[in-house]
Short mmCIF file of N, CA and C in Angstrom, two decimals:
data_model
loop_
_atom_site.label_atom_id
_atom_site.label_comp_id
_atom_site.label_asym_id
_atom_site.label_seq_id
_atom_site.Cartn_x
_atom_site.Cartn_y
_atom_site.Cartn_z
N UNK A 1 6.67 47.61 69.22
CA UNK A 1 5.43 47.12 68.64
C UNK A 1 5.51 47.12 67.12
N UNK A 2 5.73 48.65 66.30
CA UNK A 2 6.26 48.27 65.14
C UNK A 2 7.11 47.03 64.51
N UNK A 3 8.01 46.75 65.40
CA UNK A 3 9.15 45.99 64.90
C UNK A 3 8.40 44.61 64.84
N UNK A 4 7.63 44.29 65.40
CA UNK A 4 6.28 42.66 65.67
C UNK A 4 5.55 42.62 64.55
N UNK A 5 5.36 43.83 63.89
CA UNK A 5 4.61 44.21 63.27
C UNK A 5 4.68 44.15 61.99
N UNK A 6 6.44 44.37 61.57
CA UNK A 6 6.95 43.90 60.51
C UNK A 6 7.20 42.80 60.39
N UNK A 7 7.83 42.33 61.41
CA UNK A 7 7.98 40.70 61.18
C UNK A 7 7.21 39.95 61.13
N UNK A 8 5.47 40.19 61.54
CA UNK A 8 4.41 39.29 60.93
C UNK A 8 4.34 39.66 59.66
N UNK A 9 4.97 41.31 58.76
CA UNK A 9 4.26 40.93 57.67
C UNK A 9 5.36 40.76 57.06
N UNK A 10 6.70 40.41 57.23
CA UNK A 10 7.89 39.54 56.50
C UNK A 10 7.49 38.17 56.52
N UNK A 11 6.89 37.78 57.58
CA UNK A 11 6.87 36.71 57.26
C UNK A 11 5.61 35.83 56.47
N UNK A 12 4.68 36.92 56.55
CA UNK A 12 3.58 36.58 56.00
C UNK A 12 4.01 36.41 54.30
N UNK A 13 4.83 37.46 54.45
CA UNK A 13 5.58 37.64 52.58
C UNK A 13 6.12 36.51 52.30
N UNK A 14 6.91 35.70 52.93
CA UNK A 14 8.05 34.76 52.61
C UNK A 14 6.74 33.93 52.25
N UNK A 15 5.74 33.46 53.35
CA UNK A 15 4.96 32.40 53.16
C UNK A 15 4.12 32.43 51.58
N UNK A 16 3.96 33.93 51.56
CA UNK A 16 3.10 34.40 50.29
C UNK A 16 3.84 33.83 48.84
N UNK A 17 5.43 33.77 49.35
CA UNK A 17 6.31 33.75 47.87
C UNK A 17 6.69 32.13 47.81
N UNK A 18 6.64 31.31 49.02
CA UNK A 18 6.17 30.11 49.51
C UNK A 18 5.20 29.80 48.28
N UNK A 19 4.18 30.15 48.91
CA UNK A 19 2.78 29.72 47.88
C UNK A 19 2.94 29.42 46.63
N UNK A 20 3.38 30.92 46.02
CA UNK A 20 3.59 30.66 44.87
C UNK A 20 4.37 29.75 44.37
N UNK A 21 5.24 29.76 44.67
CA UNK A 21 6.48 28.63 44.44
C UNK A 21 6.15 27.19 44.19
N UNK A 22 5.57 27.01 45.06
CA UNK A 22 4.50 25.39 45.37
C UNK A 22 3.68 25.63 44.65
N UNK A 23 2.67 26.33 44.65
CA UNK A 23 1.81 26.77 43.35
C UNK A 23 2.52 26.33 41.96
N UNK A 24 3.33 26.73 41.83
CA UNK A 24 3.79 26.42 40.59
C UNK A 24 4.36 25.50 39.98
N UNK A 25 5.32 24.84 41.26
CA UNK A 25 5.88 23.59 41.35
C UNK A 25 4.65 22.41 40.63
N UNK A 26 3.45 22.88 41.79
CA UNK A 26 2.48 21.68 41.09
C UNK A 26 1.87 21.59 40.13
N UNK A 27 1.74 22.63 39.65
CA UNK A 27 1.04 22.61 38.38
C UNK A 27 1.97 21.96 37.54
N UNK A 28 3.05 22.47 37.85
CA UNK A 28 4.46 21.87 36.51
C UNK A 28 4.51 20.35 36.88
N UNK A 29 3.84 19.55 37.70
CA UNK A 29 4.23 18.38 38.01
C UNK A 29 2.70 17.60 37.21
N UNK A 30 1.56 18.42 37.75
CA UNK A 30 0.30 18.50 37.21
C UNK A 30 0.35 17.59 35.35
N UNK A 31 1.29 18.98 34.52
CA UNK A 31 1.42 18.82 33.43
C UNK A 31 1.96 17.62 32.68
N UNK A 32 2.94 17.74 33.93
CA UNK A 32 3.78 16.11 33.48
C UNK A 32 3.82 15.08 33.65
N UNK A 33 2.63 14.69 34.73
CA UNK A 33 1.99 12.94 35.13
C UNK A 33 0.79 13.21 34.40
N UNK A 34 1.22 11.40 33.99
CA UNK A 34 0.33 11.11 33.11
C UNK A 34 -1.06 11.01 34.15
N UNK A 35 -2.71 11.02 33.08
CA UNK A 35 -3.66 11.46 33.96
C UNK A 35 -4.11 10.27 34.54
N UNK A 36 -3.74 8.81 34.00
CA UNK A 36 -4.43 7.84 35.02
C UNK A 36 -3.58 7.70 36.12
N UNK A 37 -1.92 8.10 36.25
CA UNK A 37 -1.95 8.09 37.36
C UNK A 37 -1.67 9.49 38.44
N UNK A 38 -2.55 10.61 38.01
CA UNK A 38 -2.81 11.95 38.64
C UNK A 38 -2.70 11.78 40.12
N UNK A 39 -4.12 11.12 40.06
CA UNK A 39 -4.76 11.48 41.39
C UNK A 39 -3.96 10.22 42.20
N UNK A 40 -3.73 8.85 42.14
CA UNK A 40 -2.86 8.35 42.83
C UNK A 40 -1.17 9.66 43.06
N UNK A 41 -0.70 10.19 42.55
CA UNK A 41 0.17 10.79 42.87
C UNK A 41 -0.08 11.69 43.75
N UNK A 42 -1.28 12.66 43.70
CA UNK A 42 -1.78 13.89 44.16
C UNK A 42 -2.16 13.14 45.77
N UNK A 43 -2.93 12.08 45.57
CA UNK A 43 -2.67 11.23 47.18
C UNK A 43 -1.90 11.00 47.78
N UNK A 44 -0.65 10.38 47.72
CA UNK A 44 0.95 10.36 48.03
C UNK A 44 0.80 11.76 48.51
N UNK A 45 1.04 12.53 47.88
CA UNK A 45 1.62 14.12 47.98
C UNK A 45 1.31 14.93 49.33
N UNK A 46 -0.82 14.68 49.03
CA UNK A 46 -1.33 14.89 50.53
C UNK A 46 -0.92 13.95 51.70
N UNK A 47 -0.86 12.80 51.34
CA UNK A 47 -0.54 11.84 52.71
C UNK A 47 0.73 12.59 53.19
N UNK A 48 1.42 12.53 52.34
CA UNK A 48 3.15 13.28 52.94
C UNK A 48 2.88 14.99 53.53
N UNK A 49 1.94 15.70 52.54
CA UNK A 49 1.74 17.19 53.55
C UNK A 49 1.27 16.67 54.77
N UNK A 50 -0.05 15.93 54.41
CA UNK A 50 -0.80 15.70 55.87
C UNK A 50 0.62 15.17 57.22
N UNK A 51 1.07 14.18 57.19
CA UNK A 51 2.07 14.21 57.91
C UNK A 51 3.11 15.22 58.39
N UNK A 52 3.77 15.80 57.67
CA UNK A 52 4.14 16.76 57.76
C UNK A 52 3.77 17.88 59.50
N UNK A 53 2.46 18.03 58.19
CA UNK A 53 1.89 19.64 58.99
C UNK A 53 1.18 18.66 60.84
N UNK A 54 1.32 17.25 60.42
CA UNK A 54 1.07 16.49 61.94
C UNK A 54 1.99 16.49 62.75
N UNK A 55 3.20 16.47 62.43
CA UNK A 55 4.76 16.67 63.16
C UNK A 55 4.78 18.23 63.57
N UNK A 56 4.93 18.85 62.61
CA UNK A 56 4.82 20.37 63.28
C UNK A 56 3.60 20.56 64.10
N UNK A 57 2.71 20.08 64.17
CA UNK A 57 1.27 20.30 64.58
C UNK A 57 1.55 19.86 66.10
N UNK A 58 1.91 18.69 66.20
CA UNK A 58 1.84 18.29 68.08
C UNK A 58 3.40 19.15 68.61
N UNK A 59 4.68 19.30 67.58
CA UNK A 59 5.17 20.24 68.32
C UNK A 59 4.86 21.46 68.47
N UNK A 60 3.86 22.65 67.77
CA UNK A 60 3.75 23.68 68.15
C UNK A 60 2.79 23.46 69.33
N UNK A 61 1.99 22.33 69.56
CA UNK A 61 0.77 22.38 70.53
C UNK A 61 1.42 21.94 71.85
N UNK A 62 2.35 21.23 71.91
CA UNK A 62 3.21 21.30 73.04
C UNK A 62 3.93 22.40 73.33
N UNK A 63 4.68 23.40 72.61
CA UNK A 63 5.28 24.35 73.20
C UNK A 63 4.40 25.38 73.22
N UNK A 64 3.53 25.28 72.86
CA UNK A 64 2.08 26.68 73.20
C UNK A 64 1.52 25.80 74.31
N UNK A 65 1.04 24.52 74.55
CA UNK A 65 0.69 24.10 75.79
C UNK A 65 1.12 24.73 77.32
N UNK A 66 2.64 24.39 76.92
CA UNK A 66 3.51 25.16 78.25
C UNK A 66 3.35 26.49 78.54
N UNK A 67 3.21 27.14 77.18
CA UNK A 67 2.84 28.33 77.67
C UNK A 67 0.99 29.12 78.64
N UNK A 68 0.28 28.01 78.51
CA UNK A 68 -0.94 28.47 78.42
C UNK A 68 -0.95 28.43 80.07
N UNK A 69 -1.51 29.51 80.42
CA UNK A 69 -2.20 30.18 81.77
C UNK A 69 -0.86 31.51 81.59
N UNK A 70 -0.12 31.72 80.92
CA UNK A 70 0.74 33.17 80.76
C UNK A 70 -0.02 34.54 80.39
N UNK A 71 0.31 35.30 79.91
CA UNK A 71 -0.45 36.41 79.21
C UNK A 71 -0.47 35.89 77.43
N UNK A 72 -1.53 36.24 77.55
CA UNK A 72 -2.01 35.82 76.16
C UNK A 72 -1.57 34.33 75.63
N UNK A 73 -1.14 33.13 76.16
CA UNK A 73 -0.87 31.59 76.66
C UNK A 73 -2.25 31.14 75.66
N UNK A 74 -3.00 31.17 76.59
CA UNK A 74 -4.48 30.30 76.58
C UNK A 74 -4.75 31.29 75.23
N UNK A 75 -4.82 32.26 74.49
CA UNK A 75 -5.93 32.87 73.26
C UNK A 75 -4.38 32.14 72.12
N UNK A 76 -3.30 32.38 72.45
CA UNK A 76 -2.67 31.59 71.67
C UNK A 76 -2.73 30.42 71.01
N UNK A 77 -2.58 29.95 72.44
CA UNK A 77 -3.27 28.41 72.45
C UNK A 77 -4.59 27.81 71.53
N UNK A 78 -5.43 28.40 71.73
CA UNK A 78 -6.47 28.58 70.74
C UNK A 78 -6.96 29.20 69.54
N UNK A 79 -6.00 30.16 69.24
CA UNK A 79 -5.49 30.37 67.76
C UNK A 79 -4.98 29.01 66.96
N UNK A 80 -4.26 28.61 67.58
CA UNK A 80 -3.24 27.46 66.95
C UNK A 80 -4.29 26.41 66.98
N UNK A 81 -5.10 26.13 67.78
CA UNK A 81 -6.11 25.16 67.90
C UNK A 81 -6.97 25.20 66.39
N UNK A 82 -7.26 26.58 66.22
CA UNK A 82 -8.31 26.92 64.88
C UNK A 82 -7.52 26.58 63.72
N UNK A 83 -6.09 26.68 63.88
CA UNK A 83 -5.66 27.23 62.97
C UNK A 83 -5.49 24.89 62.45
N UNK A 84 -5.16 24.04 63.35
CA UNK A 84 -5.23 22.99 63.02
C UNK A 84 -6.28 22.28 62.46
N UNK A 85 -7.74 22.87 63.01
CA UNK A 85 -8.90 22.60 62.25
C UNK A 85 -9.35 22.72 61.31
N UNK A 86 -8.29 24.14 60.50
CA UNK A 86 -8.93 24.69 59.60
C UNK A 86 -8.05 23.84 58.40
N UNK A 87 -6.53 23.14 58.81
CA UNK A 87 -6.14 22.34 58.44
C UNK A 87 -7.04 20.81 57.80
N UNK A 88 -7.29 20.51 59.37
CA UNK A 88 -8.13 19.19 59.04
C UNK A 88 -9.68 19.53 57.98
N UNK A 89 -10.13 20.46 57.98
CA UNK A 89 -11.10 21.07 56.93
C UNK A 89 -10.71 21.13 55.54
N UNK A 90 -9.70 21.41 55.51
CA UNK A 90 -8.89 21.34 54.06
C UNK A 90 -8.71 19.99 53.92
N UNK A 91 -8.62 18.94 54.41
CA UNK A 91 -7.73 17.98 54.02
C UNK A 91 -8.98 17.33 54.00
N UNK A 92 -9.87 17.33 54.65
CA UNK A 92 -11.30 16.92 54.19
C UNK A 92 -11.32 16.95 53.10
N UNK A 93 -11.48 17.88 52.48
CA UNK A 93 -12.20 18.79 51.28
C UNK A 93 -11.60 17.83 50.09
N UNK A 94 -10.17 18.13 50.38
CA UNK A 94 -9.02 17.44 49.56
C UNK A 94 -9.60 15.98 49.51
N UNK A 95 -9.61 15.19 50.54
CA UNK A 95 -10.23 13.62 50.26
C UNK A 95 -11.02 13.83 49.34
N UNK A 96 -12.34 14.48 49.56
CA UNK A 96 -13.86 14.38 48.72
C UNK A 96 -13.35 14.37 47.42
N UNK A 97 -12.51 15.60 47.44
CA UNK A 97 -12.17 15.86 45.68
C UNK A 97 -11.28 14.54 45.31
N UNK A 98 -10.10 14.29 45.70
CA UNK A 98 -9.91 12.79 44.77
C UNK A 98 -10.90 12.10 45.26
N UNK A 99 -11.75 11.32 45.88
CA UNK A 99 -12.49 10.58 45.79
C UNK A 99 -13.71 11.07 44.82
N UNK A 100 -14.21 12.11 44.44
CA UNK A 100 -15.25 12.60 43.65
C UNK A 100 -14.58 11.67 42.20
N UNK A 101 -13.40 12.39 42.00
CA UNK A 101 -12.76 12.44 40.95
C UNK A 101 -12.27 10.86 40.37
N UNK A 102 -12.42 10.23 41.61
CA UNK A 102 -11.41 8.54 41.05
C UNK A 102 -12.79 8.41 40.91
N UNK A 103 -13.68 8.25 41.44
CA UNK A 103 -14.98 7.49 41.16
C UNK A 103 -15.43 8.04 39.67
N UNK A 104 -15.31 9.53 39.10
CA UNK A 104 -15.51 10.20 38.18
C UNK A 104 -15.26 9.23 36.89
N UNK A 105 -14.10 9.36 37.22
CA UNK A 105 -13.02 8.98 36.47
C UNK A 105 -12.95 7.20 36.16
N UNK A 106 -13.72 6.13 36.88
CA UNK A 106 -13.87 5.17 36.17
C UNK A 106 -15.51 5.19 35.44
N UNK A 107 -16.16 5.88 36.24
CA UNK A 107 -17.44 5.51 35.37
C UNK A 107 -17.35 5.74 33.64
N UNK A 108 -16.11 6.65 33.69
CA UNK A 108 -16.18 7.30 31.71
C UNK A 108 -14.89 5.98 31.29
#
């Protein structure tokens, strides 16, 4: 049980040093496109995460599919379910903001 225990929080670490990394990456990319064409870039960027995390997304939901009616299958299953919504919630959010922002951004 210990040993599960570390390896969620190794891996939680890697993802943590992940973050940052990308964190930083963008800002440094942030600095260096020019600002009329920001948010066209920052769109690209999401279209390509959004894809992305859609490829990994129907394969983890297929191989947690197979698993569901096992022990702990089905709460899995529905972890991963939240965990895609909370995705599509973000990427919401993300639209509004460049769209807030392009619209912002011609009225001045």
């Amino acid at each position: 049980m210990e040993d599960q225990s570390s390896d969620h929080l190794l891996i939680l670490k890697q993802l943590a040093l992940e973050y940052q990394q990308k964190y930083g990456e963008l800002e440094q990319f942030v600095r260096n496109t020019e600002p009329q064409r920001l948010l066209i870039q920052l769109r690209n960027q999401g279209e390509l995460a959004t894809s992305r995390f859609r490829s990994f997304e129907v394969a983890l939901l297929m191989a947690l599919s197979q698993r569901a009616g096992e022990q702990d299958g089905d709460a899995t299953l529905r972890l991963a379910t939240d965990l895609c919504r909370c995705f599509d919630e973000m990427r919401i959010l993300f639209q509004f903001l460049l769209e807030y922002n392009r619209e912002s951004a011609e009225l001045t």
